[in-house]
Amino acid sequence: MATGAGILQTGPPPGPGYLLGRSCRIELDRPRLMGVLNITPDSFSDGGQFLSVAAALAQGRRLAAEGADLIDVGGESTRPGARQVGVQQELDRVLPVLEALRRDLALPLSIDTTKSAVARAAIAAGAEFVNDVSGLTFDAQMAAVVADAEAGLFVMHTRGRPATMQTDTCYADLVAEVGAALQASVARAMAAGVKAERIAVDPGIGFGKDVAGNLELLRRLQELAVLGRPLLLGTSRKSFIGRVLGLEDPAARQAGTLATVALGVAGGARLFRVHDVGPAREAALMAWAVCRGAQWQA
């Protein structure tokens, strides 16, 4: 019986086997989970839930217990339409949480920010990685701050700031344009002195893309392997899942999220930014076993 070509037939494409943080190394011998911890009143899914240090620390412990490999702490919402907050307000939100997590947990921490001043202080407080959703385009000093600290870096593709990014979602060739922008972000980081082995890329699902664009990116993820950097995928609870499945409540989008995680593994992603770490970990590891086939090992 003839078999057609398919995304699962040959398994995920080869890629970098590890990612370095400031003082840690994340092995990419299997999918890795980045737990989301938003210290914000207005994030689309969990805004207002973890504003106190005690609540944030409890959530950090929960993410760790569910199998998170690192935790991403953010103090400014980047949902569509979100307004910017000032540097001091962002610092007041994230620094006490980072310090508490650093004392309590052994997991690497990431700071989700587009501001170099926040990144610098967060690294001093214990962050191993900077997760810049602007791809180093909002703050000209960000690349130098990351390089000077020898921190790890996630660069994401977006088009415009959150307040306006959904007003222009048309592309001539979405994947080619996203890939070119990510390549430019990687080049900008390396020109500032960030080593390649400290950089991962994120196609920016939900950032300056409509539903069809998000689905296309997921379908064509393997094409981003040409960038030669580990791929981070962030689909968790996002609105395109709600649009496809008719679900208004972000918390109800777990099953849809897990489908995108499994497809992301098959498409070559190795890091997944998620709210529900336990279920996502199981979906990712099951997809990994299918993709690896006879090479799979527990």
PDB file of C-alpha atoms in Angstrom:
ATOM      1  CA  MET A   1       0.000   0.000   0.000  1.00  0.00           C
ATOM      2  CA  ALA A   2       1.405   3.373  -0.978  1.00  0.00           C
ATOM      3  CA  THR A   3       2.130   5.886   1.754  1.00  0.00           C
ATOM      4  CA  GLY A   4       1.908   9.610   1.236  1.00  0.00           C
ATOM      5  CA  ALA A   5       4.320  12.159   2.619  1.00  0.00           C
ATOM      6  CA  GLY A   6       3.218  13.573   5.950  1.00  0.00           C
ATOM      7  CA  ILE A   7       4.463  15.687   8.804  1.00  0.00           C
ATOM      8  CA  LEU A   8       4.739  12.636  11.091  1.00  0.00           C
ATOM      9  CA  GLN A   9       6.315  10.263   8.595  1.00  0.00           C
ATOM     10  CA  THR A  10       9.970  11.116   9.078  1.00  0.00           C
ATOM     11  CA  GLY A  11       9.737  12.725  12.496  1.00  0.00           C
ATOM     12  CA  PRO A  12      10.918  16.167  13.565  1.00  0.00           C
ATOM     13  CA  PRO A  13      13.832  17.782  11.736  1.00  0.00           C
ATOM     14  CA  PRO A  14      17.221  17.746  13.435  1.00  0.00           C
ATOM     15  CA  GLY A  15      18.140  20.898  15.286  1.00  0.00           C
ATOM     16  CA  PRO A  16      20.322  22.292  18.077  1.00  0.00           C
ATOM     17  CA  GLY A  17      20.530  19.888  20.980  1.00  0.00           C
ATOM     18  CA  TYR A  18      20.610  22.408  23.817  1.00  0.00           C
ATOM     19  CA  LEU A  19      19.994  26.020  24.822  1.00  0.00           C
ATOM     20  CA  LEU A  20      22.211  27.960  27.216  1.00  0.00           C
ATOM     21  CA  GLY A  21      20.999  30.395  29.833  1.00  0.00           C
ATOM     22  CA  ARG A  22      23.167  32.660  31.940  1.00  0.00           C
ATOM     23  CA  SER A  23      24.329  29.786  34.129  1.00  0.00           C
ATOM     24  CA  CYS A  24      22.241  26.820  32.989  1.00  0.00           C
ATOM     25  CA  ARG A  25      21.897  24.471  30.051  1.00  0.00           C
ATOM     26  CA  ILE A  26      18.537  23.175  28.845  1.00  0.00           C
ATOM     27  CA  GLU A  27      18.889  19.903  26.991  1.00  0.00           C
ATOM     28  CA  LEU A  28      16.553  19.584  24.015  1.00  0.00           C
ATOM     29  CA  ASP A  29      16.649  15.803  23.878  1.00  0.00           C
ATOM     30  CA  ARG A  30      12.873  15.972  24.409  1.00  0.00           C
ATOM     31  CA  PRO A  31      10.234  18.737  24.381  1.00  0.00           C
ATOM     32  CA  ARG A  32      10.635  21.245  27.208  1.00  0.00           C
ATOM     33  CA  LEU A  33       7.865  23.194  28.935  1.00  0.00           C
ATOM     34  CA  MET A  34       7.991  26.886  29.844  1.00  0.00           C
ATOM     35  CA  GLY A  35       5.364  27.665  32.476  1.00  0.00           C
ATOM     36  CA  VAL A  36       3.579  31.017  32.188  1.00  0.00           C
ATOM     37  CA  LEU A  37       3.484  33.202  35.304  1.00  0.00           C
ATOM     38  CA  ASN A  38       1.845  36.572  34.641  1.00  0.00           C
ATOM     39  CA  ILE A  39       2.102  39.203  37.378  1.00  0.00           C
ATOM     40  CA  THR A  40      -0.434  41.432  35.641  1.00  0.00           C
ATOM     41  CA  PRO A  41      -4.019  42.576  36.204  1.00  0.00           C
ATOM     42  CA  ASP A  42      -4.932  42.416  32.506  1.00  0.00           C
ATOM     43  CA  SER A  43      -3.413  39.338  30.818  1.00  0.00           C
ATOM     44  CA  PHE A  44      -5.984  37.681  28.577  1.00  0.00           C
ATOM     45  CA  SER A  45      -6.200  34.382  30.463  1.00  0.00           C
ATOM     46  CA  ASP A  46      -4.971  34.715  34.035  1.00  0.00           C
ATOM     47  CA  GLY A  47      -4.791  38.458  34.653  1.00  0.00           C
ATOM     48  CA  GLY A  48      -5.100  39.376  38.319  1.00  0.00           C
ATOM     49  CA  GLN A  49      -4.665  35.861  39.676  1.00  0.00           C
ATOM     50  CA  PHE A  50      -1.040  36.076  40.845  1.00  0.00           C
ATOM     51  CA  LEU A  51      -0.474  39.706  41.821  1.00  0.00           C
ATOM     52  CA  SER A  52       0.793  38.990  45.328  1.00  0.00           C
ATOM     53  CA  VAL A  53       4.175  37.381  45.902  1.00  0.00           C
ATOM     54  CA  ALA A  54       2.516  34.593  47.888  1.00  0.00           C
ATOM     55  CA  ALA A  55       0.088  33.762  45.071  1.00  0.00           C
ATOM     56  CA  ALA A  56       2.823  33.946  42.451  1.00  0.00           C
ATOM     57  CA  LEU A  57       5.133  31.721  44.465  1.00  0.00           C
ATOM     58  CA  ALA A  58       2.364  29.168  44.970  1.00  0.00           C
ATOM     59  CA  GLN A  59       1.724  29.137  41.230  1.00  0.00           C
ATOM     60  CA  GLY A  60       5.438  28.781  40.538  1.00  0.00           C
ATOM     61  CA  ARG A  61       5.549  25.764  42.822  1.00  0.00           C
ATOM     62  CA  ARG A  62       2.508  24.325  41.035  1.00  0.00           C
ATOM     63  CA  LEU A  63       4.129  24.767  37.627  1.00  0.00           C
ATOM     64  CA  ALA A  64       7.302  23.095  38.889  1.00  0.00           C
ATOM     65  CA  ALA A  65       5.354  20.182  40.370  1.00  0.00           C
ATOM     66  CA  GLU A  66       3.581  19.651  37.038  1.00  0.00           C
ATOM     67  CA  GLY A  67       6.914  19.294  35.244  1.00  0.00           C
ATOM     68  CA  ALA A  68       7.881  22.757  34.007  1.00  0.00           C
ATOM     69  CA  ASP A  69      11.469  23.015  32.784  1.00  0.00           C
ATOM     70  CA  LEU A  70      11.570  26.793  33.209  1.00  0.00           C
ATOM     71  CA  ILE A  71       9.199  29.560  34.309  1.00  0.00           C
ATOM     72  CA  ASP A  72       8.516  32.749  32.344  1.00  0.00           C
ATOM     73  CA  VAL A  73       7.627  35.717  34.556  1.00  0.00           C
ATOM     74  CA  GLY A  74       5.926  38.736  32.996  1.00  0.00           C
ATOM     75  CA  GLY A  75       4.825  42.066  34.445  1.00  0.00           C
ATOM     76  CA  GLU A  76       3.229  43.642  31.365  1.00  0.00           C
ATOM     77  CA  SER A  77       0.395  42.173  29.321  1.00  0.00           C
ATOM     78  CA  THR A  78       1.097  41.764  25.607  1.00  0.00           C
ATOM     79  CA  ARG A  79      -2.412  40.628  24.645  1.00  0.00           C
ATOM     80  CA  PRO A  80      -3.915  42.381  21.599  1.00  0.00           C
ATOM     81  CA  GLY A  81      -4.955  45.896  22.580  1.00  0.00           C
ATOM     82  CA  ALA A  82      -2.923  45.983  25.798  1.00  0.00           C
ATOM     83  CA  ARG A  83      -1.445  49.281  26.924  1.00  0.00           C
ATOM     84  CA  GLN A  84       2.162  49.733  27.971  1.00  0.00           C
ATOM     85  CA  VAL A  85       3.153  50.079  31.611  1.00  0.00           C
ATOM     86  CA  GLY A  86       6.080  52.072  32.927  1.00  0.00           C
ATOM     87  CA  VAL A  87       9.462  50.611  33.775  1.00  0.00           C
ATOM     88  CA  GLN A  88       9.096  51.119  37.527  1.00  0.00           C
ATOM     89  CA  GLN A  89       5.651  49.564  37.647  1.00  0.00           C
ATOM     90  CA  GLU A  90       6.890  46.538  35.739  1.00  0.00           C
ATOM     91  CA  LEU A  91       9.886  46.215  38.065  1.00  0.00           C
ATOM     92  CA  ASP A  92       7.671  46.500  41.140  1.00  0.00           C
ATOM     93  CA  ARG A  93       5.586  43.617  39.849  1.00  0.00           C
ATOM     94  CA  VAL A  94       8.284  41.169  38.793  1.00  0.00           C
ATOM     95  CA  LEU A  95      11.340  41.656  40.988  1.00  0.00           C
ATOM     96  CA  PRO A  96       9.862  40.428  44.295  1.00  0.00           C
ATOM     97  CA  VAL A  97       8.437  37.396  42.493  1.00  0.00           C
ATOM     98  CA  LEU A  98      11.708  36.572  40.742  1.00  0.00           C
ATOM     99  CA  GLU A  99      13.588  36.840  44.022  1.00  0.00           C
ATOM    100  CA  ALA A 100      11.087  34.586  45.808  1.00  0.00           C
ATOM    101  CA  LEU A 101      11.131  32.001  43.024  1.00  0.00           C
ATOM    102  CA  ARG A 102      14.924  32.037  42.925  1.00  0.00           C
ATOM    103  CA  ARG A 103      15.088  31.312  46.646  1.00  0.00           C
ATOM    104  CA  ASP A 104      12.435  28.584  46.529  1.00  0.00           C
ATOM    105  CA  LEU A 105      12.865  26.726  43.224  1.00  0.00           C
ATOM    106  CA  ALA A 106      15.781  25.236  41.298  1.00  0.00           C
ATOM    107  CA  LEU A 107      14.164  25.853  37.891  1.00  0.00           C
ATOM    108  CA  PRO A 108      15.618  28.390  35.442  1.00  0.00           C
ATOM    109  CA  LEU A 109      13.643  31.632  35.262  1.00  0.00           C
ATOM    110  CA  SER A 110      12.879  33.798  32.248  1.00  0.00           C
ATOM    111  CA  ILE A 111      11.776  37.442  32.254  1.00  0.00           C
ATOM    112  CA  ASP A 112       9.101  38.304  29.693  1.00  0.00           C
ATOM    113  CA  THR A 113       9.845  41.935  28.854  1.00  0.00           C
ATOM    114  CA  THR A 114      10.647  44.277  25.989  1.00  0.00           C
ATOM    115  CA  LYS A 115      12.441  46.819  28.216  1.00  0.00           C
ATOM    116  CA  SER A 116      16.194  46.615  28.680  1.00  0.00           C
ATOM    117  CA  ALA A 117      16.042  48.233  32.138  1.00  0.00           C
ATOM    118  CA  VAL A 118      13.628  45.554  33.317  1.00  0.00           C
ATOM    119  CA  ALA A 119      15.735  42.825  31.731  1.00  0.00           C
ATOM    120  CA  ARG A 120      18.897  44.085  33.438  1.00  0.00           C
ATOM    121  CA  ALA A 121      17.276  44.167  36.887  1.00  0.00           C
ATOM    122  CA  ALA A 122      15.557  40.824  36.368  1.00  0.00           C
ATOM    123  CA  ILE A 123      18.816  39.142  35.411  1.00  0.00           C
ATOM    124  CA  ALA A 124      20.404  40.573  38.551  1.00  0.00           C
ATOM    125  CA  ALA A 125      17.482  39.095  40.514  1.00  0.00           C
ATOM    126  CA  GLY A 126      18.105  35.645  39.071  1.00  0.00           C
ATOM    127  CA  ALA A 127      16.588  35.411  35.583  1.00  0.00           C
ATOM    128  CA  GLU A 128      18.538  33.117  33.246  1.00  0.00           C
ATOM    129  CA  PHE A 129      16.716  34.149  30.054  1.00  0.00           C
ATOM    130  CA  VAL A 130      15.092  37.191  28.512  1.00  0.00           C
ATOM    131  CA  ASN A 131      11.932  36.584  26.495  1.00  0.00           C
ATOM    132  CA  ASP A 132      11.518  39.601  24.191  1.00  0.00           C
ATOM    133  CA  VAL A 133       8.263  39.455  22.236  1.00  0.00           C
ATOM    134  CA  SER A 134       9.434  42.351  20.083  1.00  0.00           C
ATOM    135  CA  GLY A 135      12.386  40.413  18.693  1.00  0.00           C
ATOM    136  CA  LEU A 136      14.718  43.190  19.935  1.00  0.00           C
ATOM    137  CA  THR A 137      12.827  45.866  17.972  1.00  0.00           C
ATOM    138  CA  PHE A 138      11.267  47.938  20.783  1.00  0.00           C
ATOM    139  CA  ASP A 139      14.385  48.760  22.826  1.00  0.00           C
ATOM    140  CA  ALA A 140      17.709  49.403  21.101  1.00  0.00           C
ATOM    141  CA  GLN A 141      19.651  48.510  24.265  1.00  0.00           C
ATOM    142  CA  MET A 142      18.111  45.096  24.849  1.00  0.00           C
ATOM    143  CA  ALA A 143      20.592  43.046  22.819  1.00  0.00           C
ATOM    144  CA  ALA A 144      23.547  44.645  24.598  1.00  0.00           C
ATOM    145  CA  VAL A 145      22.024  44.014  28.029  1.00  0.00           C
ATOM    146  CA  VAL A 146      21.516  40.333  27.216  1.00  0.00           C
ATOM    147  CA  ALA A 147      25.015  40.023  25.754  1.00  0.00           C
ATOM    148  CA  ASP A 148      26.706  41.760  28.695  1.00  0.00           C
ATOM    149  CA  ALA A 149      24.974  39.438  31.151  1.00  0.00           C
ATOM    150  CA  GLU A 150      25.594  36.353  28.985  1.00  0.00           C
ATOM    151  CA  ALA A 151      21.917  35.513  29.426  1.00  0.00           C
ATOM    152  CA  GLY A 152      19.811  33.312  27.191  1.00  0.00           C
ATOM    153  CA  LEU A 153      17.407  34.971  24.775  1.00  0.00           C
ATOM    154  CA  PHE A 154      14.052  34.202  23.181  1.00  0.00           C
ATOM    155  CA  VAL A 155      13.246  36.443  20.216  1.00  0.00           C
ATOM    156  CA  MET A 156       9.700  36.497  18.898  1.00  0.00           C
ATOM    157  CA  HIS A 157       8.121  37.825  15.715  1.00  0.00           C
ATOM    158  CA  THR A 158       5.450  40.485  15.979  1.00  0.00           C
ATOM    159  CA  ARG A 159       4.192  43.313  13.833  1.00  0.00           C
ATOM    160  CA  GLY A 160       3.751  46.498  15.840  1.00  0.00           C
ATOM    161  CA  ARG A 161       3.017  46.931  19.516  1.00  0.00           C
ATOM    162  CA  PRO A 162       0.194  45.050  21.253  1.00  0.00           C
ATOM    163  CA  ALA A 163      -2.118  48.059  21.099  1.00  0.00           C
ATOM    164  CA  THR A 164      -2.072  48.046  17.283  1.00  0.00           C
ATOM    165  CA  MET A 165      -0.596  44.733  16.124  1.00  0.00           C
ATOM    166  CA  GLN A 166      -3.912  43.225  15.012  1.00  0.00           C
ATOM    167  CA  THR A 167      -4.672  46.083  12.619  1.00  0.00           C
ATOM    168  CA  ASP A 168      -2.304  44.702   9.967  1.00  0.00           C
ATOM    169  CA  THR A 169      -2.334  40.934   9.553  1.00  0.00           C
ATOM    170  CA  CYS A 170      -1.847  40.644   5.782  1.00  0.00           C
ATOM    171  CA  TYR A 171       1.346  39.074   4.394  1.00  0.00           C
ATOM    172  CA  ALA A 172       2.511  38.200   0.905  1.00  0.00           C
ATOM    173  CA  ASP A 173       4.184  35.040   2.282  1.00  0.00           C
ATOM    174  CA  LEU A 174       3.630  34.763   6.024  1.00  0.00           C
ATOM    175  CA  VAL A 175       6.198  32.078   6.816  1.00  0.00           C
ATOM    176  CA  ALA A 176       8.900  33.662   4.658  1.00  0.00           C
ATOM    177  CA  GLU A 177       8.339  37.074   6.248  1.00  0.00           C
ATOM    178  CA  VAL A 178       8.273  35.683   9.778  1.00  0.00           C
ATOM    179  CA  GLY A 179      11.444  33.709   9.067  1.00  0.00           C
ATOM    180  CA  ALA A 180      13.232  36.750   7.642  1.00  0.00           C
ATOM    181  CA  ALA A 181      12.265  38.878  10.637  1.00  0.00           C
ATOM    182  CA  LEU A 182      13.444  36.221  13.083  1.00  0.00           C
ATOM    183  CA  GLN A 183      16.708  35.867  11.185  1.00  0.00           C
ATOM    184  CA  ALA A 184      17.177  39.634  11.492  1.00  0.00           C
ATOM    185  CA  SER A 185      16.528  39.434  15.235  1.00  0.00           C
ATOM    186  CA  VAL A 186      19.087  36.640  15.613  1.00  0.00           C
ATOM    187  CA  ALA A 187      21.607  38.654  13.598  1.00  0.00           C
ATOM    188  CA  ARG A 188      20.965  41.726  15.760  1.00  0.00           C
ATOM    189  CA  ALA A 189      21.543  39.702  18.907  1.00  0.00           C
ATOM    190  CA  MET A 190      24.732  38.113  17.632  1.00  0.00           C
ATOM    191  CA  ALA A 191      26.081  41.470  16.426  1.00  0.00           C
ATOM    192  CA  ALA A 192      25.726  42.681  20.014  1.00  0.00           C
ATOM    193  CA  GLY A 193      27.645  39.660  21.296  1.00  0.00           C
ATOM    194  CA  VAL A 194      24.927  37.135  22.179  1.00  0.00           C
ATOM    195  CA  LYS A 195      26.228  33.661  21.333  1.00  0.00           C
ATOM    196  CA  ALA A 196      24.113  31.561  18.964  1.00  0.00           C
ATOM    197  CA  GLU A 197      23.764  28.758  21.500  1.00  0.00           C
ATOM    198  CA  ARG A 198      21.931  31.175  23.825  1.00  0.00           C
ATOM    199  CA  ILE A 199      19.232  32.134  21.275  1.00  0.00           C
ATOM    200  CA  ALA A 200      15.864  30.534  20.522  1.00  0.00           C
ATOM    201  CA  VAL A 201      13.184  31.844  18.168  1.00  0.00           C
ATOM    202  CA  ASP A 202       9.392  32.123  18.441  1.00  0.00           C
ATOM    203  CA  PRO A 203       7.123  32.663  15.385  1.00  0.00           C
ATOM    204  CA  GLY A 204       4.733  34.752  17.461  1.00  0.00           C
ATOM    205  CA  ILE A 205       1.412  32.946  17.253  1.00  0.00           C
ATOM    206  CA  GLY A 206      -1.325  35.529  17.831  1.00  0.00           C
ATOM    207  CA  PHE A 207       0.973  38.533  17.400  1.00  0.00           C
ATOM    208  CA  GLY A 208       0.085  40.421  14.225  1.00  0.00           C
ATOM    209  CA  LYS A 209      -1.580  37.363  12.675  1.00  0.00           C
ATOM    210  CA  ASP A 210      -5.205  36.489  12.039  1.00  0.00           C
ATOM    211  CA  VAL A 211      -6.725  33.042  12.611  1.00  0.00           C
ATOM    212  CA  ALA A 212      -5.768  31.794   9.157  1.00  0.00           C
ATOM    213  CA  GLY A 213      -2.220  33.066   9.635  1.00  0.00           C
ATOM    214  CA  ASN A 214      -1.825  31.298  12.962  1.00  0.00           C
ATOM    215  CA  LEU A 215      -3.052  28.043  11.441  1.00  0.00           C
ATOM    216  CA  GLU A 216      -0.670  28.464   8.503  1.00  0.00           C
ATOM    217  CA  LEU A 217       2.294  29.005  10.809  1.00  0.00           C
ATOM    218  CA  LEU A 218       1.456  25.849  12.718  1.00  0.00           C
ATOM    219  CA  ARG A 219       1.064  23.882   9.505  1.00  0.00           C
ATOM    220  CA  ARG A 220       4.394  25.100   8.117  1.00  0.00           C
ATOM    221  CA  LEU A 221       6.550  25.162  11.264  1.00  0.00           C
ATOM    222  CA  GLN A 222       9.157  22.860   9.762  1.00  0.00           C
ATOM    223  CA  GLU A 223      10.105  25.585   7.281  1.00  0.00           C
ATOM    224  CA  LEU A 224      11.529  27.623  10.179  1.00  0.00           C
ATOM    225  CA  ALA A 225      14.149  24.923  10.809  1.00  0.00           C
ATOM    226  CA  VAL A 226      16.367  26.768   8.319  1.00  0.00           C
ATOM    227  CA  LEU A 227      16.978  29.365  11.052  1.00  0.00           C
ATOM    228  CA  GLY A 228      19.086  26.784  12.863  1.00  0.00           C
ATOM    229  CA  ARG A 229      17.874  27.801  16.315  1.00  0.00           C
ATOM    230  CA  PRO A 230      15.601  26.029  18.815  1.00  0.00           C
ATOM    231  CA  LEU A 231      11.956  26.874  18.259  1.00  0.00           C
ATOM    232  CA  LEU A 232       9.684  28.112  21.059  1.00  0.00           C
ATOM    233  CA  LEU A 233       5.943  27.851  20.434  1.00  0.00           C
ATOM    234  CA  GLY A 234       3.345  29.806  22.402  1.00  0.00           C
ATOM    235  CA  THR A 235      -0.238  28.856  21.552  1.00  0.00           C
ATOM    236  CA  SER A 236      -1.623  28.329  25.040  1.00  0.00           C
ATOM    237  CA  ARG A 237      -5.305  29.328  25.400  1.00  0.00           C
ATOM    238  CA  LYS A 238      -5.021  31.901  22.603  1.00  0.00           C
ATOM    239  CA  SER A 239      -7.970  33.468  20.849  1.00  0.00           C
ATOM    240  CA  PHE A 240      -7.499  31.659  17.524  1.00  0.00           C
ATOM    241  CA  ILE A 241      -8.207  28.403  19.367  1.00  0.00           C
ATOM    242  CA  GLY A 242     -11.339  29.969  20.756  1.00  0.00           C
ATOM    243  CA  ARG A 243     -12.371  31.115  17.287  1.00  0.00           C
ATOM    244  CA  VAL A 244     -11.884  27.665  15.780  1.00  0.00           C
ATOM    245  CA  LEU A 245     -13.677  25.844  18.597  1.00  0.00           C
ATOM    246  CA  GLY A 246     -16.236  28.487  19.532  1.00  0.00           C
ATOM    247  CA  LEU A 247     -14.879  28.953  23.057  1.00  0.00           C
ATOM    248  CA  GLU A 248     -15.011  32.407  24.644  1.00  0.00           C
ATOM    249  CA  ASP A 249     -13.433  31.414  27.953  1.00  0.00           C
ATOM    250  CA  PRO A 250      -9.630  31.082  27.609  1.00  0.00           C
ATOM    251  CA  ALA A 251      -9.563  28.500  30.406  1.00  0.00           C
ATOM    252  CA  ALA A 252     -11.822  26.249  28.310  1.00  0.00           C
ATOM    253  CA  ARG A 253      -9.279  26.045  25.479  1.00  0.00           C
ATOM    254  CA  GLN A 254      -7.023  23.388  27.003  1.00  0.00           C
ATOM    255  CA  ALA A 255      -7.905  20.594  24.573  1.00  0.00           C
ATOM    256  CA  GLY A 256      -7.319  22.874  21.591  1.00  0.00           C
ATOM    257  CA  THR A 257      -4.026  23.977  23.103  1.00  0.00           C
ATOM    258  CA  LEU A 258      -2.893  20.384  23.527  1.00  0.00           C
ATOM    259  CA  ALA A 259      -3.619  19.679  19.863  1.00  0.00           C
ATOM    260  CA  THR A 260      -1.359  22.570  18.867  1.00  0.00           C
ATOM    261  CA  VAL A 261       1.374  21.362  21.239  1.00  0.00           C
ATOM    262  CA  ALA A 262       1.342  17.890  19.684  1.00  0.00           C
ATOM    263  CA  LEU A 263       1.430  19.333  16.179  1.00  0.00           C
ATOM    264  CA  GLY A 264       4.191  21.693  17.271  1.00  0.00           C
ATOM    265  CA  VAL A 265       6.341  18.768  18.383  1.00  0.00           C
ATOM    266  CA  ALA A 266       5.815  17.138  14.989  1.00  0.00           C
ATOM    267  CA  GLY A 267       6.706  20.417  13.308  1.00  0.00           C
ATOM    268  CA  GLY A 268      10.042  20.726  15.096  1.00  0.00           C
ATOM    269  CA  ALA A 269       9.297  22.954  18.107  1.00  0.00           C
ATOM    270  CA  ARG A 270      11.249  21.979  21.201  1.00  0.00           C
ATOM    271  CA  LEU A 271      10.035  24.517  23.773  1.00  0.00           C
ATOM    272  CA  PHE A 272       6.402  25.248  24.610  1.00  0.00           C
ATOM    273  CA  ARG A 273       5.125  28.237  26.569  1.00  0.00           C
ATOM    274  CA  VAL A 274       1.972  27.042  28.343  1.00  0.00           C
ATOM    275  CA  HIS A 275      -0.379  27.766  31.229  1.00  0.00           C
ATOM    276  CA  ASP A 276      -1.370  24.131  31.871  1.00  0.00           C
ATOM    277  CA  VAL A 277       2.023  22.463  32.212  1.00  0.00           C
ATOM    278  CA  GLY A 278       0.959  18.960  33.275  1.00  0.00           C
ATOM    279  CA  PRO A 279      -1.413  18.192  30.376  1.00  0.00           C
ATOM    280  CA  ALA A 280       0.859  19.949  27.880  1.00  0.00           C
ATOM    281  CA  ARG A 281       3.831  17.911  29.039  1.00  0.00           C
ATOM    282  CA  GLU A 282       1.933  14.668  28.507  1.00  0.00           C
ATOM    283  CA  ALA A 283       0.749  15.745  25.046  1.00  0.00           C
ATOM    284  CA  ALA A 284       4.256  16.816  24.060  1.00  0.00           C
ATOM    285  CA  LEU A 285       5.925  13.641  25.281  1.00  0.00           C
ATOM    286  CA  MET A 286       3.336  11.430  23.585  1.00  0.00           C
ATOM    287  CA  ALA A 287       3.796  13.300  20.300  1.00  0.00           C
ATOM    288  CA  TRP A 288       7.562  13.018  20.755  1.00  0.00           C
ATOM    289  CA  ALA A 289       7.323   9.245  21.173  1.00  0.00           C
ATOM    290  CA  VAL A 290       5.234   8.953  18.002  1.00  0.00           C
ATOM    291  CA  CYS A 291       7.685  11.095  16.055  1.00  0.00           C
ATOM    292  CA  ARG A 292      10.721   9.241  17.334  1.00  0.00           C
ATOM    293  CA  GLY A 293       9.246   5.810  16.711  1.00  0.00           C
ATOM    294  CA  ALA A 294      11.801   3.068  17.270  1.00  0.00           C
ATOM    295  CA  GLN A 295      14.320   5.658  18.522  1.00  0.00           C
ATOM    296  CA  TRP A 296      12.050   6.690  21.393  1.00  0.00           C
ATOM    297  CA  GLN A 297      13.359   6.221  24.917  1.00  0.00           C
ATOM    298  CA  ALA A 298      11.593   6.993  28.196  1.00  0.00           C
TER     299      ALA A 298
END
